[in-house]
Short mmCIF file of C-alpha atoms in Angstrom, two decimals:
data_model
loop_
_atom_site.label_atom_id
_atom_site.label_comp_id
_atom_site.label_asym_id
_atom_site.label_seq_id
_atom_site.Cartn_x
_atom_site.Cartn_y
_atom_site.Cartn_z
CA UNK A 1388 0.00 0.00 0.00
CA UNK A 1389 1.03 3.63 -0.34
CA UNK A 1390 2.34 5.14 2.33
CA UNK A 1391 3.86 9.37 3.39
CA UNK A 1392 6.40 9.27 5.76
CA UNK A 1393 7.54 12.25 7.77
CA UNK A 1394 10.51 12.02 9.71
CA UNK A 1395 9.69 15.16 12.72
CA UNK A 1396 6.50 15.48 14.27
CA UNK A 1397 7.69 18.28 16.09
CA UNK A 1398 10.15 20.74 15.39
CA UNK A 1399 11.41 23.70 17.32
CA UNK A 1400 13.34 26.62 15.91
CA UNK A 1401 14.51 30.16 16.19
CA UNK A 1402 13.65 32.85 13.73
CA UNK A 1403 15.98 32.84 11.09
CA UNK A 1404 17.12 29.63 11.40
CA UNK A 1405 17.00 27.32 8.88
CA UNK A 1406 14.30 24.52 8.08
CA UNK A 1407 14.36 21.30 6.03
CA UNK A 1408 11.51 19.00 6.74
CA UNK A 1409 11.51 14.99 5.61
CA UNK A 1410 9.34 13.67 3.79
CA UNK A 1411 9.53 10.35 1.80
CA UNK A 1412 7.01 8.16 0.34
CA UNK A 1413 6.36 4.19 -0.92
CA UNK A 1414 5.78 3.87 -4.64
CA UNK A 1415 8.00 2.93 -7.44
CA UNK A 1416 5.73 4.98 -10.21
CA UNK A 1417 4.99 8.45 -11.26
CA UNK A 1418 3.53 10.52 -8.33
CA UNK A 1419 2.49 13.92 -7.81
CA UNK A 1420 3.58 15.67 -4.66
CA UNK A 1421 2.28 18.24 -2.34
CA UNK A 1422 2.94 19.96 0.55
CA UNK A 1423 0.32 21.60 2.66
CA UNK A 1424 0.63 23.69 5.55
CA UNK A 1425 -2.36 24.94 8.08
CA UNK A 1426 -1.41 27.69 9.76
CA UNK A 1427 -3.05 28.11 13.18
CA UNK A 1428 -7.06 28.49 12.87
CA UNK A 1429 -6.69 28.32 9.42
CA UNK A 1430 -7.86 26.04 6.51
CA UNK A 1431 -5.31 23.64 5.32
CA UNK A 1432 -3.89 25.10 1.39
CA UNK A 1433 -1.24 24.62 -0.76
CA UNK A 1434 2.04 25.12 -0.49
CA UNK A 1435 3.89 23.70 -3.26
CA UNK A 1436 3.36 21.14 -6.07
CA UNK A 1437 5.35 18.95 -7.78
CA UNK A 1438 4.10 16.88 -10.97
CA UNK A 1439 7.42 17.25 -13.89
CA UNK A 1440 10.09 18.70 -14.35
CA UNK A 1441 12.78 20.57 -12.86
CA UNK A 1442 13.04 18.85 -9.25
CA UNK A 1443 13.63 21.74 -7.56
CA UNK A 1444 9.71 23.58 -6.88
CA UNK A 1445 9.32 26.86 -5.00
CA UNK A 1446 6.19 27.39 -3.23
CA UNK A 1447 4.70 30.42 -1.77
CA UNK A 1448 6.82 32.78 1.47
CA UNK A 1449 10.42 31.49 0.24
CA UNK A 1450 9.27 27.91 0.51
CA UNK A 1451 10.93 25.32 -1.89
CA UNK A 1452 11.31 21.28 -2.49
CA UNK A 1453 13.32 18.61 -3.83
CA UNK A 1454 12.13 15.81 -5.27
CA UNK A 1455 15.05 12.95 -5.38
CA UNK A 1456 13.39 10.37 -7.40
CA UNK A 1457 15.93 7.23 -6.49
CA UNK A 1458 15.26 8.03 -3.04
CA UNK A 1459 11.79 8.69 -2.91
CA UNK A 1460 11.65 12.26 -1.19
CA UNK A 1461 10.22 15.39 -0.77
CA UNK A 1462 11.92 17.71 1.71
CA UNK A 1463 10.64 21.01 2.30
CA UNK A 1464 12.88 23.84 2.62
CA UNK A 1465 12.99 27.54 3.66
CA UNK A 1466 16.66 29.12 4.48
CA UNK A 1467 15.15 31.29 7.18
CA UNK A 1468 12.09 30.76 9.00
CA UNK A 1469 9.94 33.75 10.75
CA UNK A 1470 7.47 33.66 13.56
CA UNK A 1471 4.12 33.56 10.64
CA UNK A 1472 5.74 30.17 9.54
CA UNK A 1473 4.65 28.76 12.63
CA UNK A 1474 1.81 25.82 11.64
CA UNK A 1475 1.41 21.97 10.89
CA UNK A 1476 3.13 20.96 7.36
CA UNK A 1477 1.76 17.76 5.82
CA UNK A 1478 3.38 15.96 2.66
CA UNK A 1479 0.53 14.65 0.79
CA UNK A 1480 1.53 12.24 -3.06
CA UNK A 1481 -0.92 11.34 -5.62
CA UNK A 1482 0.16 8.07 -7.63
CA UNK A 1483 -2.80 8.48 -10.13
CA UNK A 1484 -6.74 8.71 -9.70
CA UNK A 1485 -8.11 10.42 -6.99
CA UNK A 1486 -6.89 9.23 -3.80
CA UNK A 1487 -4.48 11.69 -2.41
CA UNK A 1488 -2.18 9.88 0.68
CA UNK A 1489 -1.02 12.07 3.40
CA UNK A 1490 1.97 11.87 5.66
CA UNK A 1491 1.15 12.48 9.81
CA UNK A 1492 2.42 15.81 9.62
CA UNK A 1493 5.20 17.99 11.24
CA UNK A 1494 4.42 20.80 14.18
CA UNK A 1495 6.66 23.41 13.25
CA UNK A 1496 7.18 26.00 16.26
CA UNK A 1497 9.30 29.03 15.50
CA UNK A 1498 10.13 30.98 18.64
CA UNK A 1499 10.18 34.78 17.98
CA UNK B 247 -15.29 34.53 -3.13
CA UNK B 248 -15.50 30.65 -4.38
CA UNK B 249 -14.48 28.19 -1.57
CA UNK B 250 -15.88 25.64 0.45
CA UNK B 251 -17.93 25.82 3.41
CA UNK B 252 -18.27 23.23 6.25
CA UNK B 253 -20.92 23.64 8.36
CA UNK B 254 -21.07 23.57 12.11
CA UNK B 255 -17.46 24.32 13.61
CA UNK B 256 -18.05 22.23 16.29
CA UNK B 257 -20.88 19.60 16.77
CA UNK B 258 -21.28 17.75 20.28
CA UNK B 259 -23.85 14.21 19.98
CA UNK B 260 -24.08 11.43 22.59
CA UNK B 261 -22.93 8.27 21.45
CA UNK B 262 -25.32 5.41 19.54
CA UNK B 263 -26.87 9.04 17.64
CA UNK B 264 -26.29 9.64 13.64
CA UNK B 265 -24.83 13.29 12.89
CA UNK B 266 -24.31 14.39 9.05
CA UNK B 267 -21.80 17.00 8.80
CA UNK B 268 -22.41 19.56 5.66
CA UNK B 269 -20.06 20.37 3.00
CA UNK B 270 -21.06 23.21 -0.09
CA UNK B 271 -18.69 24.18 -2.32
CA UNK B 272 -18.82 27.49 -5.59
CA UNK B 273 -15.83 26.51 -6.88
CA UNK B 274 -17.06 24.10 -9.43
CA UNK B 275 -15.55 21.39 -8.50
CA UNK B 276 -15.97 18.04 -10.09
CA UNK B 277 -14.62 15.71 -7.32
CA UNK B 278 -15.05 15.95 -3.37
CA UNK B 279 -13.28 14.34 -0.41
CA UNK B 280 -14.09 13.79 3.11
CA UNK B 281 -10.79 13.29 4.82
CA UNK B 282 -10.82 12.71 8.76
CA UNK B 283 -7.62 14.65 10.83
CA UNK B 284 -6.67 12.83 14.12
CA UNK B 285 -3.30 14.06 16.07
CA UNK B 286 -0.23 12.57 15.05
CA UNK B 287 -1.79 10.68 12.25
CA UNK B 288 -2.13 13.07 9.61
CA UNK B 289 -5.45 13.21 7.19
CA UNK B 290 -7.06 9.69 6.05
CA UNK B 291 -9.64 9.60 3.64
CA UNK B 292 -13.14 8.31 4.57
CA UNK B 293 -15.33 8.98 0.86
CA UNK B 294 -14.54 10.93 -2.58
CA UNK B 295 -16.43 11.84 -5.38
CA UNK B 296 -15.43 11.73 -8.69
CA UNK B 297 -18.75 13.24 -10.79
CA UNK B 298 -22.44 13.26 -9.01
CA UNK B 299 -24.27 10.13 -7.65
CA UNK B 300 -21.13 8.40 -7.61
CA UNK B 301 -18.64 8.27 -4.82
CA UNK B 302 -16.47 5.62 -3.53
CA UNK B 303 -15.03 4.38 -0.48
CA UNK B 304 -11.61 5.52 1.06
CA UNK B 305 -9.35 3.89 3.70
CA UNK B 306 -11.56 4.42 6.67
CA UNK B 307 -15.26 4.13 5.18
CA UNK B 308 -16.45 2.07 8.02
CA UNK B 309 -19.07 3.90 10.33
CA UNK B 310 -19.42 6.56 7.74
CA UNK B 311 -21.73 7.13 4.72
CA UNK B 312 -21.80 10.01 1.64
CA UNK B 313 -24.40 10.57 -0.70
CA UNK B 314 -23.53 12.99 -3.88
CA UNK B 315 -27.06 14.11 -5.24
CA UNK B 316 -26.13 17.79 -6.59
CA UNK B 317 -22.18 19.17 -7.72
CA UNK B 318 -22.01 21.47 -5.12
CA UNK B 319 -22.66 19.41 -1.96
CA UNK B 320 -21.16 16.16 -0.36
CA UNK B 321 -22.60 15.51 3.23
CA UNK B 322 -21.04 12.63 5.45
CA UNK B 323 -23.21 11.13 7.69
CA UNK B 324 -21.08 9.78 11.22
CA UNK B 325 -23.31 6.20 11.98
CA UNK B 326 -23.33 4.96 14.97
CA UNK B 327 -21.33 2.15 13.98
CA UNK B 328 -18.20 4.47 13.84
CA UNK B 329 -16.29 3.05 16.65
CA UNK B 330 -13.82 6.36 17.26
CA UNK B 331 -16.11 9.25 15.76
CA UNK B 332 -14.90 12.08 17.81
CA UNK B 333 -12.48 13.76 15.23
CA UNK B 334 -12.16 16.69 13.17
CA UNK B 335 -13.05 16.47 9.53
CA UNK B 336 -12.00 17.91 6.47
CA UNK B 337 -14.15 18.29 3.37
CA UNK B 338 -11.96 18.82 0.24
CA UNK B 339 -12.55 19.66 -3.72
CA UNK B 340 -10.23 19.23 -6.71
CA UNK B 341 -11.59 20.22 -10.36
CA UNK B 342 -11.13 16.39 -11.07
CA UNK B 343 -7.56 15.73 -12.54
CA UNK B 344 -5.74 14.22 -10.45
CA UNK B 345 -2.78 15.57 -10.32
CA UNK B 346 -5.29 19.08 -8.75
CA UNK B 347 -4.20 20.14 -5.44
CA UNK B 348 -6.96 19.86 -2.91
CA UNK B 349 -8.96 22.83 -1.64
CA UNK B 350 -10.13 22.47 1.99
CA UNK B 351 -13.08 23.79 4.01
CA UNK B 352 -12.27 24.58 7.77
CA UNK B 353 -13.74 21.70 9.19
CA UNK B 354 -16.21 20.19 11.48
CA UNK B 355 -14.85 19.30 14.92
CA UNK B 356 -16.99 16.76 15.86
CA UNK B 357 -17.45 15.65 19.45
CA UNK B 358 -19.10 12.31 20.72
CA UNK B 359 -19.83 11.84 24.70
#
């Protein structure tokens, strides 16, 4: 079966460090891949998309991804976090039809 | 503004009653999802909808049931069968390709005593 992994359920930084959240996934065909991110009270929207391509997608507020096909990932990236970035980031993949699988997610806590 | 709206924002029900939780959505959207968000566990899907009266079940269909009668609305009915139905739910949309990021109400927190 397909399956997300994330690697941190929690993580804990100071502004301006920076971030690079795991994600890798189980399936040896072409996927789509997504990351989402629900900032706090918020509805859950998109952050970045993968589907062809270069490997190397930026999302919105200085957020990018790599996509490393041979080892199935899709880390998410930002050199320098800020307090707003604060929220829950969730690696979702689409392998085809309309089932989209999502990983458990990743509490990201920026302290100001 | 098109979107998707989830109505209530919190429901409380005593356990053994049904509760259908409503989804709308303008945007247009051929296909609609009914995803279920439990700490630490990320989002599994319950139902989705490819085109109207037709849906199919997801990973955790048991206890649950959809019905698809117009475009714009998919509402999931929590049975009493639903062993662990205290959760908060997430209706989506996509305009039907699949390779369409998901839009997302803000959810029903449901609450069963």
């Amino acid at each position: 079966a397909q399956s997300v992994s994330q690697h941190n359920h929690h993580v804990i930084l100071s502004e301006a460090a920076s971030l690079e959240l795991g994600c890798n996934y189980s399936y040896g065909g072409t996927v789509n891949l997504f990351w989402y991110v629900q900032y706090p009270g918020q509805h859950l929207q998109l952050l970045l998309k993968y589907f062809s391509g270069d490997p190397l997608v930026k999302g919105i507020k200085g957020f990018e991804a790599e996509f490393i096909k041979s080892k199935f990932s899709f880390n998410l990236r930002k050199p320098s976090v800020q307090w707003s970035d604060t929220a829950e980031y969730f690696c979702a993949v689409n392998a085809g039809g309309f089932k989209t699988i999502f990983g458990a997610g990743t509490r990201l806590f920026v302290k100001a | 503004d098109g979107g998707i709206t989830q109505s209530p924002k919190y429901l409380f029900r005593k356990e053994g009653q049904n509760v259908t939780l409503s989804c709308e959505q303008n945007l247009n959207h051929d296909a609609m999802y009914w995803y279920r968000q439990d700490p630490g566990q990320g989002l599994r899907l319950i139902y989705y909808s490819q085109i109207v009266n037709d849906f199919q079940k997801g990973d955790i269909a048991e206890g649950y049931s959809v019905s698809r009668e117009k475009k714009e609305s998919f509402p999931l009915t929590v049975t009493s069968a639903q062993k662990n139905p205290t959760a908060f739910y997430l209706c989506a949309s996509t305009i039907g390709s699949y390779n369409s990021p998901l839009h997302f109400g803000n959810g029903t927190r449901l609450t069963v005593t």
